[in-house]
Coordinates of C-alpha atoms and ligand atoms in Angstrom, one line a residue:
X1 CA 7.4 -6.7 -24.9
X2 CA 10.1 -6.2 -22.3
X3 CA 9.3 -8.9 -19.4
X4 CA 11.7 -8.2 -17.0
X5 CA 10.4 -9.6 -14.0
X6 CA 9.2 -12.8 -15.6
X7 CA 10.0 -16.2 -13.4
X8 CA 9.6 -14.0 -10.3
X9 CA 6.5 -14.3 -8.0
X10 CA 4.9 -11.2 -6.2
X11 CA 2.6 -10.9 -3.4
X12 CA 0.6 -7.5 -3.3
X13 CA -1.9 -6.8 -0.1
X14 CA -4.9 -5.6 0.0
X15 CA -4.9 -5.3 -4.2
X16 CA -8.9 -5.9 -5.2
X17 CA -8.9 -2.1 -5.4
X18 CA -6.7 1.5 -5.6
X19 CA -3.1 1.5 -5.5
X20 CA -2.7 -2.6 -4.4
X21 CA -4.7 -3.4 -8.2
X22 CA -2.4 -0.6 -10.0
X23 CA 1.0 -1.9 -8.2
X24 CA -0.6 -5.9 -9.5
X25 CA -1.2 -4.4 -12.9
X26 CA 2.2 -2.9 -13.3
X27 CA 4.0 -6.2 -12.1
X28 CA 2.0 -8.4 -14.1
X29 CA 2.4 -6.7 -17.5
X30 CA 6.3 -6.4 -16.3
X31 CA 5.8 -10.4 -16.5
X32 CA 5.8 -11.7 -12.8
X33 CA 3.2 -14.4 -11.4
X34 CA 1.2 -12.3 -9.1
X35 CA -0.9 -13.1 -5.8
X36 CA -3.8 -10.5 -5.2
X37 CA -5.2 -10.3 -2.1
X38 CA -7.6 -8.9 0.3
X39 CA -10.0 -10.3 2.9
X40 CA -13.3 -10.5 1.1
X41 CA -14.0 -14.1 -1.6
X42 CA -16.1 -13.2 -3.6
X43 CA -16.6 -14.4 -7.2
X44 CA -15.6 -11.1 -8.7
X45 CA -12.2 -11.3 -6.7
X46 CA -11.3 -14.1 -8.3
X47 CA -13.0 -13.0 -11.8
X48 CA -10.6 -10.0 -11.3
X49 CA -7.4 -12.8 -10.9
X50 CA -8.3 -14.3 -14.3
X51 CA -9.2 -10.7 -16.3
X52 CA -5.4 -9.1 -14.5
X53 CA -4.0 -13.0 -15.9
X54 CA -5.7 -12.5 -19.5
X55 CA -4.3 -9.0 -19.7
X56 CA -1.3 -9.5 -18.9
X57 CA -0.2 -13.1 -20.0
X58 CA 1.0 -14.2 -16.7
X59 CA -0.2 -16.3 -14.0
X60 CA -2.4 -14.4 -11.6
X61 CA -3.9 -16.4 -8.4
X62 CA -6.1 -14.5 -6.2
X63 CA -6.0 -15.8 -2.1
X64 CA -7.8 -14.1 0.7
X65 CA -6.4 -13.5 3.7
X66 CA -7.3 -10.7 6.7
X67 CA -4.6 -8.4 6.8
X68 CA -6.1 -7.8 10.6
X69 CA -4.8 -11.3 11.6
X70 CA -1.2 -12.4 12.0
X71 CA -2.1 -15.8 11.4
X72 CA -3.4 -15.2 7.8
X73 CA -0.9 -12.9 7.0
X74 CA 1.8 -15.5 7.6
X75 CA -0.3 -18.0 5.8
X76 CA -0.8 -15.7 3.1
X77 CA 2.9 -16.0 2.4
X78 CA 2.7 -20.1 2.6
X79 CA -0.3 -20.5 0.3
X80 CA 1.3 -18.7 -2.1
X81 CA 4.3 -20.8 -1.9
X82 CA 6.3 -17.6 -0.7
X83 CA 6.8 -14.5 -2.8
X84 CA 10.6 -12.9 -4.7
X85 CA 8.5 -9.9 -4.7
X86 CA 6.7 -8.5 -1.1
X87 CA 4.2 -5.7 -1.8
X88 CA 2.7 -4.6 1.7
X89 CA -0.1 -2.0 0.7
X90 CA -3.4 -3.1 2.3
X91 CA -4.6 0.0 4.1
X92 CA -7.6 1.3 5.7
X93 CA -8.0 5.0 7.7
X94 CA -10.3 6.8 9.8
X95 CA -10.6 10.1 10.5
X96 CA -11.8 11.8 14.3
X97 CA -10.2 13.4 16.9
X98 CA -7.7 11.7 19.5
X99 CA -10.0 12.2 22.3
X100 CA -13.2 10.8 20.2
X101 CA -11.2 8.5 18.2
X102 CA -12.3 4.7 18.7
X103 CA -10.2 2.3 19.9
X104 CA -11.6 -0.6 17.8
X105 CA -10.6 1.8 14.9
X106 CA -7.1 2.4 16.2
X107 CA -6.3 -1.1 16.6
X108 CA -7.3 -1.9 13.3
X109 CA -5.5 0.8 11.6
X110 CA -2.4 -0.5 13.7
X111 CA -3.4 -4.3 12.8
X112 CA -3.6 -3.6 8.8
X113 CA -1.8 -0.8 7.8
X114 CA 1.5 -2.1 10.1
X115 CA 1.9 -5.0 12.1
X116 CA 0.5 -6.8 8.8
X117 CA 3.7 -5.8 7.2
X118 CA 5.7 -7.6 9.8
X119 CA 3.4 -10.8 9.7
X120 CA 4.1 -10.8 5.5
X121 CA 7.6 -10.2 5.9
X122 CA 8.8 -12.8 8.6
X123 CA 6.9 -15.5 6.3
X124 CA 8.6 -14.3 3.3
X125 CA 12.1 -13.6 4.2
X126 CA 13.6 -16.6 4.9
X127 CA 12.9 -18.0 1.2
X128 CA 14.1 -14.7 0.4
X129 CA 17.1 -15.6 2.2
X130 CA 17.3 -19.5 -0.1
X131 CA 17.0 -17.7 -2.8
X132 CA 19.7 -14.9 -2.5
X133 CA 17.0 -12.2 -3.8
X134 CA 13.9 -10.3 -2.9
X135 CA 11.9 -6.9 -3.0
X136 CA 10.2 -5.5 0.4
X137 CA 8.3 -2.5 -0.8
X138 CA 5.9 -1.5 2.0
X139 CA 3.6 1.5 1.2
X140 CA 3.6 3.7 3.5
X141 CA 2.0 7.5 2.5
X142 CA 3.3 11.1 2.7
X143 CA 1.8 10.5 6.2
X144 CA 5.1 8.2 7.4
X145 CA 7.0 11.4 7.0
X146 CA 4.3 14.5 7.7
X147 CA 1.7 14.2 9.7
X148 CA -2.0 15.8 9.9
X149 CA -4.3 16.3 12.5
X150 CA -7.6 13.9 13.2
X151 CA -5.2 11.2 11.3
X152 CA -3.3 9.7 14.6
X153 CA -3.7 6.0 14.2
X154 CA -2.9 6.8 10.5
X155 CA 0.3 8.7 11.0
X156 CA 1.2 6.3 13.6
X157 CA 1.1 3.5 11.2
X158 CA 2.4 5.0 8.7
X159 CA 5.7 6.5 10.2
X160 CA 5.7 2.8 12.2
X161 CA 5.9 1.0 8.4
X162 CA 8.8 3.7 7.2
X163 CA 11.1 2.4 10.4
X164 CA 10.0 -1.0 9.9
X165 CA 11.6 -0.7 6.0
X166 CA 14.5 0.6 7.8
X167 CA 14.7 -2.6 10.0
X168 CA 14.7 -5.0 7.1
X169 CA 16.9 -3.4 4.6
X170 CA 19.6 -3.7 7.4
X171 CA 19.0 -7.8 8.4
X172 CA 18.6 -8.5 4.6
X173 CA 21.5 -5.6 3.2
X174 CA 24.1 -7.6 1.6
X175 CA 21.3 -10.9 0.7
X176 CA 20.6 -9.6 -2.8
X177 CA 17.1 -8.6 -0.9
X178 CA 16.2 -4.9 -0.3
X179 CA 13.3 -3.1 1.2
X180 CA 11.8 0.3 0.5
X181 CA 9.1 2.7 1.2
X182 CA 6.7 4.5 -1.0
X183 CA 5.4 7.4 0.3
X184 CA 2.4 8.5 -2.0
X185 CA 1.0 11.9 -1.6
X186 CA -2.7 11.9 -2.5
X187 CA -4.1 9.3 -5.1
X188 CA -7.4 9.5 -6.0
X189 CA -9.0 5.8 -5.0
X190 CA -11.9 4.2 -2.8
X191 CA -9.9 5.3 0.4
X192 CA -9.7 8.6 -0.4
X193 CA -13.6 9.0 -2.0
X194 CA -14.2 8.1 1.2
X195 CA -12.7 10.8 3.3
X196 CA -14.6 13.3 1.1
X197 CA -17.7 13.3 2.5
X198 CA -16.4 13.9 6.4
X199 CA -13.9 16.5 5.1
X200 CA -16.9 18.3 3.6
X201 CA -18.8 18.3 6.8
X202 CA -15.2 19.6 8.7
X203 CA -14.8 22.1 6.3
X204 CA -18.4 22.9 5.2
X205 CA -16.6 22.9 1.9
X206 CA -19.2 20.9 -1.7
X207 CA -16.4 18.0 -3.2
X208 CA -14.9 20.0 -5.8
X209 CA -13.4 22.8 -2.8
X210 CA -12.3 20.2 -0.4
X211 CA -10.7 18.6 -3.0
X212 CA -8.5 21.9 -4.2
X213 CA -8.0 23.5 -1.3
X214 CA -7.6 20.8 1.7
X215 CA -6.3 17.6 -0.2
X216 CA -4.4 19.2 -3.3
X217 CA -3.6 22.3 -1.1
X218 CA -0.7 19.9 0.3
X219 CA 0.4 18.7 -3.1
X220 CA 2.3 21.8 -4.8
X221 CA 2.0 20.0 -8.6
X222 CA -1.6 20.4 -7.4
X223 CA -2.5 16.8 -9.0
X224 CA -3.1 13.5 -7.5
X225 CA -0.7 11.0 -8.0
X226 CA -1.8 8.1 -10.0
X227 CA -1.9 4.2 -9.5
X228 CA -0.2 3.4 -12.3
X229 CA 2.8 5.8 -10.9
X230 CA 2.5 4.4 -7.7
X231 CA 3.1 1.0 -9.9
X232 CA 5.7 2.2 -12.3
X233 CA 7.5 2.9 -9.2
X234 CA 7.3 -0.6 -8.0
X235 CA 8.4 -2.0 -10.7
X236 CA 11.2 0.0 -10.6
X237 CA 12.4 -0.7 -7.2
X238 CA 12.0 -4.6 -8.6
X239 CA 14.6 -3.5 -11.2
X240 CA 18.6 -4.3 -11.3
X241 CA 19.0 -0.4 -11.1
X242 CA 17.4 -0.5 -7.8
X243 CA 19.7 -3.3 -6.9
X244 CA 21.6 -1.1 -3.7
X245 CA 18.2 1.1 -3.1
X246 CA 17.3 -0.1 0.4
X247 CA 16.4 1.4 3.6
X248 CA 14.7 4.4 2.1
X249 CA 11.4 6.0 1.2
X250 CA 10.3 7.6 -1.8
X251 CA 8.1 9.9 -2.4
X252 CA 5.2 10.0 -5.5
X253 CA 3.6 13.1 -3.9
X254 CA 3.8 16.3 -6.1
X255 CA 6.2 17.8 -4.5
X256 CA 4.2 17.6 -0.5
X257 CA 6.9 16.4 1.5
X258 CA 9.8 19.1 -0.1
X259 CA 7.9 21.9 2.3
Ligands
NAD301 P1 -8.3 1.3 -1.3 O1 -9.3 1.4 -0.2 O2 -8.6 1.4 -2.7 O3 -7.5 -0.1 -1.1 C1 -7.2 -0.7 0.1 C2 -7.0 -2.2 -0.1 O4 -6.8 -2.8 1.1 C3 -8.3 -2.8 -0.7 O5 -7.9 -3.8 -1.7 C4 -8.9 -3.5 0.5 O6 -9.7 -4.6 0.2 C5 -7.7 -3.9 1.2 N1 -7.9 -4.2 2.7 C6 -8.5 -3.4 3.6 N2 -8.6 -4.1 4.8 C7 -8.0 -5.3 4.6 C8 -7.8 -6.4 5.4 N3 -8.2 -6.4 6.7 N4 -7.1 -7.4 4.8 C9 -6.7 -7.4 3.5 N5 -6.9 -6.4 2.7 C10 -7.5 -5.3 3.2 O7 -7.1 2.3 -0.8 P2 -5.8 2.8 -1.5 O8 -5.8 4.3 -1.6 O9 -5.5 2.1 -2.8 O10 -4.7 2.4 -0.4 C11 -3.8 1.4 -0.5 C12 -2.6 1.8 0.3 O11 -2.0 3.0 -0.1 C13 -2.9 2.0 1.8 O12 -1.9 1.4 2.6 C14 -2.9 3.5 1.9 O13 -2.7 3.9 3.2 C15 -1.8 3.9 1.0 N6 -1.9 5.3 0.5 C16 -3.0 5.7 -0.2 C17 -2.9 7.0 -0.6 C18 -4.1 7.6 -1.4 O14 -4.1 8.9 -1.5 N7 -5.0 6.8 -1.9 C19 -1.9 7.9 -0.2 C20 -0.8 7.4 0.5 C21 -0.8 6.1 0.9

């Protein structure tokens, strides 16, 4: 099998679960040494290292680190003995309205789902730099181009990580290093089971409803994206076609963001 990534190490946030597992998966059966991550160690997270590293024949370590802290993002990158390969994906959301939304809950949402990305990325660039190659690929949601109501720390973060991509393809264009954005529409994992329930109650909508008509209603291919695309799409971005792909997002999303 085709290993083209083999001899290259990745770091992937926030990937015990969803779209962070899916993007490890897909870079570990493209051949690279992978780092999981997330903030929890627990014997399953490590169990999960060694079932992704039987799988996949490849060397698969699993470090926590709280995404919330800039001091264990930047020693995230250290542990691991610094990354070719930058996946920033951890992610949380909430859902209420600006004037009810809690500020503990907007600082975290800022904390993980942004300034988290520019913790990783200061500790990882400058081996980037020694090694004249890298791949930044932050991502970021349909939410860092469109936005929805009741999602404003969400949004925030999200459009925040899409100029932040833009900032470090332009220090690192030229370095053999580029950085991109994914911009997933809906993809059905924990994160989104999770906003079900409240979107039920907002809509007085039972699960099947709320998930045709207020999630899939933005998504014309009226399908959720999967995590192996999100993946495939990583892994792509990792590739020598991708070599002068920087500074931009793309979008898995079904077709959301052409409206
Ligand atoms: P998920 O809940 O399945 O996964 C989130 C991951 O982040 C988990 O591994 C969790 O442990 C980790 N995490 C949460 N807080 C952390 C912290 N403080 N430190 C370290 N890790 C932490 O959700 P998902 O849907 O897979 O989301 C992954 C990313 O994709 C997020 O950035 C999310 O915004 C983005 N995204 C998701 C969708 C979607 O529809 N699912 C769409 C667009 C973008």
């Amino acid at each position: 099998m085709d290993k083209p990534l083999s001899g290259r190490r990745a770091i992937v946030t926030g990937s015990n679960s969803g779209i962070g597992l899916g993007t490890a998966e897909a870079l570990a059966a493209a051949g690279a040494e992978v780092v999981l991550n997330s903030y929890t160690d627990r014997d399953e997270d490590h169990a999960l290292a060694r079932d992704v590293a039987a799988r996949h024949g490849t060397s698969v370590r699993y470090i926590k680190a709280d995404m919330s802290k800039p001091e264990e993002c930047r020693a995230l990158v250290q542990q691991a003995g610094g990354c070719d390969i930058l996946v920033n994906n951890a992610g949380i959301q909430h859902v209420a309205k600006i004037e009810d939304f809690p500020i503990d809950k907007w600082n975290a949402i800022i904390a993980i789902n942004l300034s988290a990305a520019f913790h990783t990325t200061a500790a990882a660039l400058p081996g980037m730099y020694a090694n004249g190659w890298g791949r930044v690929v932050n991502i970021a949601s349909a939410h860092g181009l469109r936005a929805s109501p009741f999602k404003s720390a969400y949004v925030a973060a999200k459009h925040g990580i899409v100029g932040l991509t833009k900032v470090t393809a332009l220090e690192a264009a030229g370095k053999g290093i580029t950085a991109n954005a994914i911009c997933p529409g809906y993809v059905l994992t924990p994160l989104v089971e999770a906003q079900i329930p409240d979107q039920m109650k907002t809509h007085n909508m039972d699960r099947e409803t709320v998930i045709r008509e207020v999630m899939l209603d933005r998504q014309p291919s009226r399908q959720f994206a999967t995590v192996e695309e999100i993946g495939g799409t990583t892994v792509f971005l990792c590739s020598a076609a991708a070599a002068q792909i920087t500074g931009t997002t793309i979008s898995v999303d079904g077709g959301w963001t052409a409206e």
